[in-house]
Tab-separated table of C-alpha atoms in Angstrom:
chain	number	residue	atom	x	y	z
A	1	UNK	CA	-33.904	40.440	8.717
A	2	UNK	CA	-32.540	37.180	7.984
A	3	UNK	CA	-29.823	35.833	10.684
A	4	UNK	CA	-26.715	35.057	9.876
A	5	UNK	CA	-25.643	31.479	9.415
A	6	UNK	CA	-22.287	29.985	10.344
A	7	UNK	CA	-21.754	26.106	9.056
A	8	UNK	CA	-18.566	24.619	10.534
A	9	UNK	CA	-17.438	20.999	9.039
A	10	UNK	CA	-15.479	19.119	11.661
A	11	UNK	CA	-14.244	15.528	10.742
A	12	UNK	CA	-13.889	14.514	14.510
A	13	UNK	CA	-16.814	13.456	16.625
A	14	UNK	CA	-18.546	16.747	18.744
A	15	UNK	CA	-17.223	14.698	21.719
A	16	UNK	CA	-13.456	14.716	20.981
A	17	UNK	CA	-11.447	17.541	22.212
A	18	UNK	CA	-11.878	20.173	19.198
A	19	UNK	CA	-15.686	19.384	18.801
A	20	UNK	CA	-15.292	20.558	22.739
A	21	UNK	CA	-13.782	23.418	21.379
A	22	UNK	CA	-16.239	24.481	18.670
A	23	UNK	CA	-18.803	24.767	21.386
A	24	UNK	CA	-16.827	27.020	23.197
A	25	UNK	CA	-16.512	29.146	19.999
A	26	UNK	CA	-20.341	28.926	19.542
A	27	UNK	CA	-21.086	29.887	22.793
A	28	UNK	CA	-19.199	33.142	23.030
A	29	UNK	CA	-20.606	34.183	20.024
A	30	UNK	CA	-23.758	33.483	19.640
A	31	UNK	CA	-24.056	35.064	23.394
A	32	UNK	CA	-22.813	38.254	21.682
A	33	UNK	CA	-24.221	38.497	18.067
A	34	UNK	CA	-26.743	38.029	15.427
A	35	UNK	CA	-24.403	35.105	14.688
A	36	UNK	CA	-26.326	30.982	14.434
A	37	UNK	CA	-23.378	28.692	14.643
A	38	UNK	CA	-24.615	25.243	13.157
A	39	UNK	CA	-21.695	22.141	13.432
A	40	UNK	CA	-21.405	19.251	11.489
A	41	UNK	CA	-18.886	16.287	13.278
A	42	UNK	CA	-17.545	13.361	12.313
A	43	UNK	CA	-16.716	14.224	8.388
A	44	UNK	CA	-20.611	14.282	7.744
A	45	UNK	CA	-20.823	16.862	5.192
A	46	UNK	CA	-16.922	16.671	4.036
A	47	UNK	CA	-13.899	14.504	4.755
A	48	UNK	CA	-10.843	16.114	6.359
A	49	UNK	CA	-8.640	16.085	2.949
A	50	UNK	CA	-11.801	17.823	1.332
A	51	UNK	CA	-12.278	20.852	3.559
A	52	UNK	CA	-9.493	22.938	2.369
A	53	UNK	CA	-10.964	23.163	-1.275
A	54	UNK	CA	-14.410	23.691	0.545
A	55	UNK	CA	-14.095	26.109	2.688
A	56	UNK	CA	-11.841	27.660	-0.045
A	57	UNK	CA	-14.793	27.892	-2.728
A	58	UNK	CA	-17.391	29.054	-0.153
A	59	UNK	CA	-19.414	26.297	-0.699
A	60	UNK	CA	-19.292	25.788	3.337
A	61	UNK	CA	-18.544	29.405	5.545
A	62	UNK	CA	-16.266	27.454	7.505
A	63	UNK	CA	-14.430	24.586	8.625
A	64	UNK	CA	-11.371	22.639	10.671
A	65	UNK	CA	-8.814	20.893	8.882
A	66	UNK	CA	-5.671	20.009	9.988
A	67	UNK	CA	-2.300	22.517	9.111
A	68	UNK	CA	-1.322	19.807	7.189
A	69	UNK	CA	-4.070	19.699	4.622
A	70	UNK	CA	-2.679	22.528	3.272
A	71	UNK	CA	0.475	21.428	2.119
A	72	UNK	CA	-0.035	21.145	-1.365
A	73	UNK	CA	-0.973	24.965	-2.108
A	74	UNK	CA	1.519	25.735	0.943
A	75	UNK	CA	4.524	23.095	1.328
A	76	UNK	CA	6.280	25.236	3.979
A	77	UNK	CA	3.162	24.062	6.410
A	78	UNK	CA	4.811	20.879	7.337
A	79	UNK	CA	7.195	22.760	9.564
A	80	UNK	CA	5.596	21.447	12.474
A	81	UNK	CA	5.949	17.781	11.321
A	82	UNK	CA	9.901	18.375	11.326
A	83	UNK	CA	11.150	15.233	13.289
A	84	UNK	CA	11.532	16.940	16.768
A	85	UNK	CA	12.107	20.417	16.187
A	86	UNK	CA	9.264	22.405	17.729
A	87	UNK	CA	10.231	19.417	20.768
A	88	UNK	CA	8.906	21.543	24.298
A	89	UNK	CA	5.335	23.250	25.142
A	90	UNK	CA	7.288	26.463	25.085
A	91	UNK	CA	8.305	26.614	21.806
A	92	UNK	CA	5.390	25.240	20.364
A	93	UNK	CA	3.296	28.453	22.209
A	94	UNK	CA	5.893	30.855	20.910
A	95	UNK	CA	5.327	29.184	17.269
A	96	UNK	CA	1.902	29.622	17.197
A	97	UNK	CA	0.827	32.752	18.916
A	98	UNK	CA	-0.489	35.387	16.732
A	99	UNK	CA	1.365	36.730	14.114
A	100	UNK	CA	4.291	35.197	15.392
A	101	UNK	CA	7.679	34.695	13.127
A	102	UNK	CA	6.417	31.140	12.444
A	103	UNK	CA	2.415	31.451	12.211
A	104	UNK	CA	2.373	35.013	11.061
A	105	UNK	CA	3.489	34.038	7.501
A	106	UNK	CA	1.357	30.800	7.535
A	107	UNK	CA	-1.637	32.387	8.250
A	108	UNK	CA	-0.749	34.964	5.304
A	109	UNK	CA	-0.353	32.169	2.774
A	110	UNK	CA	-3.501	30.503	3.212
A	111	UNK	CA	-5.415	34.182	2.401
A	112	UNK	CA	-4.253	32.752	-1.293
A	113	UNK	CA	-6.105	29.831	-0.814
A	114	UNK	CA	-9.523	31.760	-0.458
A	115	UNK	CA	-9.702	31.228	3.166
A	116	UNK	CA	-8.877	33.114	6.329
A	117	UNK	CA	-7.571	31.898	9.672
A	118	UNK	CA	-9.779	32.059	12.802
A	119	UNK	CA	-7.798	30.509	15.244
A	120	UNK	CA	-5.807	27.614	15.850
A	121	UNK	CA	-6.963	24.521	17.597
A	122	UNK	CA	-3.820	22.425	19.703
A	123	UNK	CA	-4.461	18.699	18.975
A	124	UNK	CA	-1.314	17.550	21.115
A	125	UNK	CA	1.807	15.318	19.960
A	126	UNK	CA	2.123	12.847	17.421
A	127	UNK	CA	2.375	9.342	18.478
A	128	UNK	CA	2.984	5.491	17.251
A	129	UNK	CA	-0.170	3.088	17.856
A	130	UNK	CA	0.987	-0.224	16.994
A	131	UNK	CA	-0.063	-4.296	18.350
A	132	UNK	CA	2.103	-6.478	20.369
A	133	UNK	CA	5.189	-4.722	20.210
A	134	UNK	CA	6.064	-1.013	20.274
A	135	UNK	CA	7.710	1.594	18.038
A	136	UNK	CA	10.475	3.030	19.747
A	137	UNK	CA	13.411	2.829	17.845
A	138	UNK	CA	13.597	3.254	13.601
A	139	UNK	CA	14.255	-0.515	13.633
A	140	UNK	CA	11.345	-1.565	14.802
A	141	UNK	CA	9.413	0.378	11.966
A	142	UNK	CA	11.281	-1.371	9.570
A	143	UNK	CA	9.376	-3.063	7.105
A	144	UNK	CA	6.267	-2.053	8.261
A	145	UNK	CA	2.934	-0.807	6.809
A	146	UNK	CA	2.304	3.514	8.665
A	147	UNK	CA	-0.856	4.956	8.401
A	148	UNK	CA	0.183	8.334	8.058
A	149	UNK	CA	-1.925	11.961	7.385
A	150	UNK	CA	0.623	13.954	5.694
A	151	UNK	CA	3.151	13.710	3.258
A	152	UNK	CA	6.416	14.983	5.509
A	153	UNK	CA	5.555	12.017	7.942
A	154	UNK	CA	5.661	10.150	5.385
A	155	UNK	CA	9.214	11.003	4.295
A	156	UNK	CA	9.378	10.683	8.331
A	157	UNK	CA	8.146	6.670	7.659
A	158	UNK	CA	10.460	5.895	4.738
A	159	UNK	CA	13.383	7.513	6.260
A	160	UNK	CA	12.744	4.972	9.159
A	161	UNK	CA	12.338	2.340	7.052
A	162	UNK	CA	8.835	1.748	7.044
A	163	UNK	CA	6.521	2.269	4.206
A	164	UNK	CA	3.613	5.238	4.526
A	165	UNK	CA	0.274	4.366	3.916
A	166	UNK	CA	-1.835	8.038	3.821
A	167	UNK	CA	-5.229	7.477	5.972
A	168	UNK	CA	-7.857	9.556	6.809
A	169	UNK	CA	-8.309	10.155	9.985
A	170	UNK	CA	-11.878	9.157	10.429
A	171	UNK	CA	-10.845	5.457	8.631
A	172	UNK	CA	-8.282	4.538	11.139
A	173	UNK	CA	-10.504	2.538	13.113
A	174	UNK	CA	-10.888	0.373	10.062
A	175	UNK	CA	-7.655	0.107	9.349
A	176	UNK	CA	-6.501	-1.105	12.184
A	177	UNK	CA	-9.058	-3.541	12.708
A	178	UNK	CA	-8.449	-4.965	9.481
A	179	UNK	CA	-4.721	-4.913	9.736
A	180	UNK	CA	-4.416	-2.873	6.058
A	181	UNK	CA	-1.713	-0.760	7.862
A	182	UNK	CA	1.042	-2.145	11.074
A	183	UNK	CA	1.836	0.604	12.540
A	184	UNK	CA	-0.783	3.850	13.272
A	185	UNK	CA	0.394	7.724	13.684
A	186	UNK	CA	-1.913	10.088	15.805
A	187	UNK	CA	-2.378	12.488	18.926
A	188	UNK	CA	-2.920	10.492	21.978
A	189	UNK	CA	-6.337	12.588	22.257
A	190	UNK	CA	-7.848	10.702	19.102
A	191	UNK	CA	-6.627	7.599	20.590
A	192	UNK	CA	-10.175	7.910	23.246
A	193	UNK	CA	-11.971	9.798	20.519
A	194	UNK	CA	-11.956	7.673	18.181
A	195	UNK	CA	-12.103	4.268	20.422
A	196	UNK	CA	-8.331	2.958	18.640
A	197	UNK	CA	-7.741	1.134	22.146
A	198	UNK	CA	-10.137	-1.529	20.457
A	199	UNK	CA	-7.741	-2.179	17.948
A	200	UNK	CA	-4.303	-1.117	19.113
A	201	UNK	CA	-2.555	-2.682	22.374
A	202	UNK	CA	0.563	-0.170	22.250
A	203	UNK	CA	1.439	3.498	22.441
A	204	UNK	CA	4.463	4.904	21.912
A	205	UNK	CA	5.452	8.226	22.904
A	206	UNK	CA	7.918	9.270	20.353
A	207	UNK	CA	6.146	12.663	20.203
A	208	UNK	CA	8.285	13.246	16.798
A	209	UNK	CA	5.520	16.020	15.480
A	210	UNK	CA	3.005	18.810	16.513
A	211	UNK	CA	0.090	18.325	15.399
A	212	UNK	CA	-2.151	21.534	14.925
A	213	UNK	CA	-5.668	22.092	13.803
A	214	UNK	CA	-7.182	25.359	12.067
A	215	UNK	CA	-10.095	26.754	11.912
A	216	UNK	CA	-10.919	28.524	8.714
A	217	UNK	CA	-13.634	30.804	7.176
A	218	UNK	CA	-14.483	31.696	3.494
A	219	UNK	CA	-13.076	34.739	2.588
A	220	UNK	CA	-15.517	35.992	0.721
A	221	UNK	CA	-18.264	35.345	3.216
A	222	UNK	CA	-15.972	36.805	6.396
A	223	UNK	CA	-15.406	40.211	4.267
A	224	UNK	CA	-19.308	40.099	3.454
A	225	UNK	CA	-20.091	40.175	7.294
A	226	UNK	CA	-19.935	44.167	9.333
A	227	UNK	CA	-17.120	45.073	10.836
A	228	UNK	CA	-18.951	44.620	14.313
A	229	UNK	CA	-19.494	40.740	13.241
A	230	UNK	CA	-16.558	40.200	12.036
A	231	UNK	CA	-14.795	41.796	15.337
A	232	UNK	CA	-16.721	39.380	17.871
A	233	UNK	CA	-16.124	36.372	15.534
A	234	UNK	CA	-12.396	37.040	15.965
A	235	UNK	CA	-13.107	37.765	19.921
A	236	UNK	CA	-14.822	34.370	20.211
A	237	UNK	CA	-11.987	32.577	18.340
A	238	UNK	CA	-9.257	33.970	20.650
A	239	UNK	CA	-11.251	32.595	23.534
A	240	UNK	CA	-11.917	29.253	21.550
A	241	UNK	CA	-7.884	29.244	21.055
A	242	UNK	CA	-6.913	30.012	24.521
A	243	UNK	CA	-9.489	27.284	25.822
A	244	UNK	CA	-8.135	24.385	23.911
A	245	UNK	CA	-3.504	25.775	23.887
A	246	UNK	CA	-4.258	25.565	27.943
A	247	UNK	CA	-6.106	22.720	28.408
A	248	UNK	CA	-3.922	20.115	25.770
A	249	UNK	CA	-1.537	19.321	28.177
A	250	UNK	CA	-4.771	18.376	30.574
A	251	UNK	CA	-6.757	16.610	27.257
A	252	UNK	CA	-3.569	14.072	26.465
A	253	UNK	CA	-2.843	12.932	29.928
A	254	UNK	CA	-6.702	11.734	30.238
A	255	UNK	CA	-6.523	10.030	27.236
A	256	UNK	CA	-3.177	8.420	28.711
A	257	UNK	CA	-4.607	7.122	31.378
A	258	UNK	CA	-7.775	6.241	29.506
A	259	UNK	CA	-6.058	4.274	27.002
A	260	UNK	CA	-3.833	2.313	30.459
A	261	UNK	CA	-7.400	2.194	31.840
A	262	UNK	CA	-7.947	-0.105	29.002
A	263	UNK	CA	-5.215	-2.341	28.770
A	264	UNK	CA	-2.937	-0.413	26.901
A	265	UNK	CA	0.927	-0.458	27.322
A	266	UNK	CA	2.520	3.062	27.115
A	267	UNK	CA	6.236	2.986	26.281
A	268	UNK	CA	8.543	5.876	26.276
A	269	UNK	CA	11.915	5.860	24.072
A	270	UNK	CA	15.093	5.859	25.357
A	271	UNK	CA	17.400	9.192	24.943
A	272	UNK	CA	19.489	6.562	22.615
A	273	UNK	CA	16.135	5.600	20.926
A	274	UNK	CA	15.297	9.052	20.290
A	275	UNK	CA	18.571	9.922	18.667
A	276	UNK	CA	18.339	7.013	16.640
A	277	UNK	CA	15.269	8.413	15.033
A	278	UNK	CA	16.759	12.085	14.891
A	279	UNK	CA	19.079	11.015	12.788
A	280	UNK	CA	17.154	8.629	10.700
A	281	UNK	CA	15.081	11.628	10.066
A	282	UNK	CA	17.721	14.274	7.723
A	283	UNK	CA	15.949	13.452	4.702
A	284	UNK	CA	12.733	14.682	6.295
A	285	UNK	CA	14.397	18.186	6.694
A	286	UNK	CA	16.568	17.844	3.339
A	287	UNK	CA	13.419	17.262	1.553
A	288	UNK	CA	11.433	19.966	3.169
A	289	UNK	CA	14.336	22.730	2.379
A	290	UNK	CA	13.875	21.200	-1.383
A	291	UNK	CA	10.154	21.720	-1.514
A	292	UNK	CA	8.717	24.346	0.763
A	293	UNK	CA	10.535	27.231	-1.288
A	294	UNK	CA	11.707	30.914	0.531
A	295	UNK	CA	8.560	30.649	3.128
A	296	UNK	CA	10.141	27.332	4.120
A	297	UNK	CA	13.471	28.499	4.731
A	298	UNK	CA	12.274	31.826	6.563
A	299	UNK	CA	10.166	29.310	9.019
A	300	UNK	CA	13.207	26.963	9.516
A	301	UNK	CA	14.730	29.996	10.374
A	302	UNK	CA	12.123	31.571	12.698
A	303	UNK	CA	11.552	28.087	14.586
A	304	UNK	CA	15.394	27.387	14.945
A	305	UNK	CA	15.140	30.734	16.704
A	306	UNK	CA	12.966	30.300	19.396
C-alpha cells in the first residue's frame, strides 16, 4: 500500500509566519491519516507568480500563493487590495470566513482554475518600507520607484503618483539593497522574515490593503483521494486557518517591535494623511468596477455590506 504524498510549495522561508502555519496543517493531519505532508520553502521548487499554473496542472498536489496571483483568470480577487475598504479586523473576519458573501464566490471561481481552496492563510496589512524618509501622504510617493505584487496596487502606486515596479516577493531583499525600486510594499510580518530591516530604515503604517494567502490543492488529485482523506484534510485546514486568523494580530506586533528593535522608525499617518490617499485612490476602485466583471460588482457589494 503505497502512502499518500502531499507536496506543498511555499515561497516564504519555513520560519516566517505561514511556513509556521503549514506545520500546524501537517501536524493535525498526519496525526490522523495515511497522509505524508512534505514542504518545500522559500520558492525552491516554484516562484510565487508560478504556483497558480502549478498547482493548477497537478504537476505539484498543492501549494500557497497569494489571493492576488490569481487575478488574471479571476480579476474580481483584488477586492481586498481596494484602498481601505476591508479597513478593521472585523470586517476582514466576516470577509473571509467560509462561504461567506465575499469568499464564498472566490473560492468558487478558482474551482475553474483546476484548483480547490483549503484554507486561507492571514498574512496581516499592507505596508510602505521606504529609506530616510517615510510614506505617509500620496506626495511623498510622488515620483518614486514601488515595488509592488499585484496589479490593483499598482493602479494604487500610479494613482499616488508613484510608478509600480511588480517584484517578487522573495527578490525584495535585492531590490532594496540595490536601490532598483524607492519605495517597498509588504506585511509588516515579511518585514522579520525576510530580514528587509537590513535594507529599509522606515515603516509606514498606511495599512491601505489586506493581504491574504491561500492554500490550494489540485483538483484532480483532492477528488482522487477517499472521502475519509479528503474529510480530515479539510479538518486539518480549518485548524491551520483558525491558528494563523487568531494569532496575526499577535505575528505583526512582534515584527513591529522587531523591526524598532533594529533601528527602524515606525510612522503612522495622520487622519488628514489618510484621506489624502483615499481620495488619491478612485481610480483604483473605477478601474476595478471596469475589469473584475459581475463577480466584481457582487463582492463590492457584499464587502460594502459588512
Amino acid at each position: 500500500f503505497a502512502e499518500t504524498k502531499m507536496r506543498i510549495t511555499l515561497q516564504l522561508p519555513l520560519k516566517a509566519h505561514l511556513g509556521q502555519n503549514l506545520l500546524v496543517f501537517q501536524k493535525e493531519l498526519e496525526s490522523r491519516s495515511d497522509i505524508k505532508v512534505e514542504i518545500y520553502d522559500s520558492a525552491q521548487l516554484y516562484k510565487d507568480k508560478e504556483v497558480p499554473a502549478a498547482v493548477g496542472s497537478g504537476s505539484i498536489e498543492s501549494g500557497v500563493a497569494s489571493l492576488t496571483r490569481y487575478v488574471g483568470d479571476i480579476p474580481a480577487v483584488d477586492l481586498f487590495y481596494q484602498p481601505f475598504l476591508l479597513n478593521t479586523d472585523k470586517k476582514v473576519r466576516k470577509a473571509v470566513s467560509k462561504g461567506s458573501s465575499v469568499r464564498g464566490p472566490i473560492d468558487n471561481a478558482i474551482k475553474g482554475t483546476g484548483s480547490t481552496v483549503l484554507w486561507w492563510q492571514a498574512y496581516g496589512n499592507a505596508i510602505m518600507l521606504s529609506k530616510g524618509q517615510a510614506i505617509k501622504n500620496p506626495s511623498d510617493m510622488k515620483g518614486k520607484k514601488v515595488r509592488v505584487f499585484g496589479k490593483t496596487l499598482g493602479t494604487f502606486v500610479k494613482a499616488a503618483g508613484g510608478a509600480p515596479t511588480l517584484i517578487s516577493g522573495s527578490e525584495q531583499y535585492l531590490a532594496y539593497q540595490r536601490g532598483t525600486v524607492d519605495v517597498g510594499m509588504t506585511g509588516v510580518s515579511g518585514v522579520k522574515s525576510r530580514k528587509l530591516f537590513e535594507v529599509m530604515d522606515t515603516i509606514t503604517k498606511t495599512n491601505h490593503g489586506v493581504i491574504e494567502f491561500i492554500v490550494v490543492a489540485n483538483t484532480k488529485w483532492f477528488n482522487s483521494l477517499s472521502s475519509k482523506q479528503k474529510d480530515i484534510i479539510m479538518k486539518s485546514a480549518e485548524i491551520a486557518e483558525k491558528d494563523v486568523r487568531n494569532n496575526v494580530a499577535k505575528i505583526e506586533e512582534e515584527a513591529y517591535n522587531l523591526a524598532k528593535s533594529k533601528g527602524m522608525k515606525i510612522v503612522t499617518p495622520s487622519k488628514a494623511d489618510i484621506d489624502a490617499f483615499k481620495s488619491a485612490s478612485k481610480p483604483v476602485y473605477e478601474d476595478y468596477k471596469k475589469n473584475a466583471g459581475s463577480l466584481g460588482a457582487q463582492l463590492l457589494d457584499a464587502a460594502s455590506k459588512l
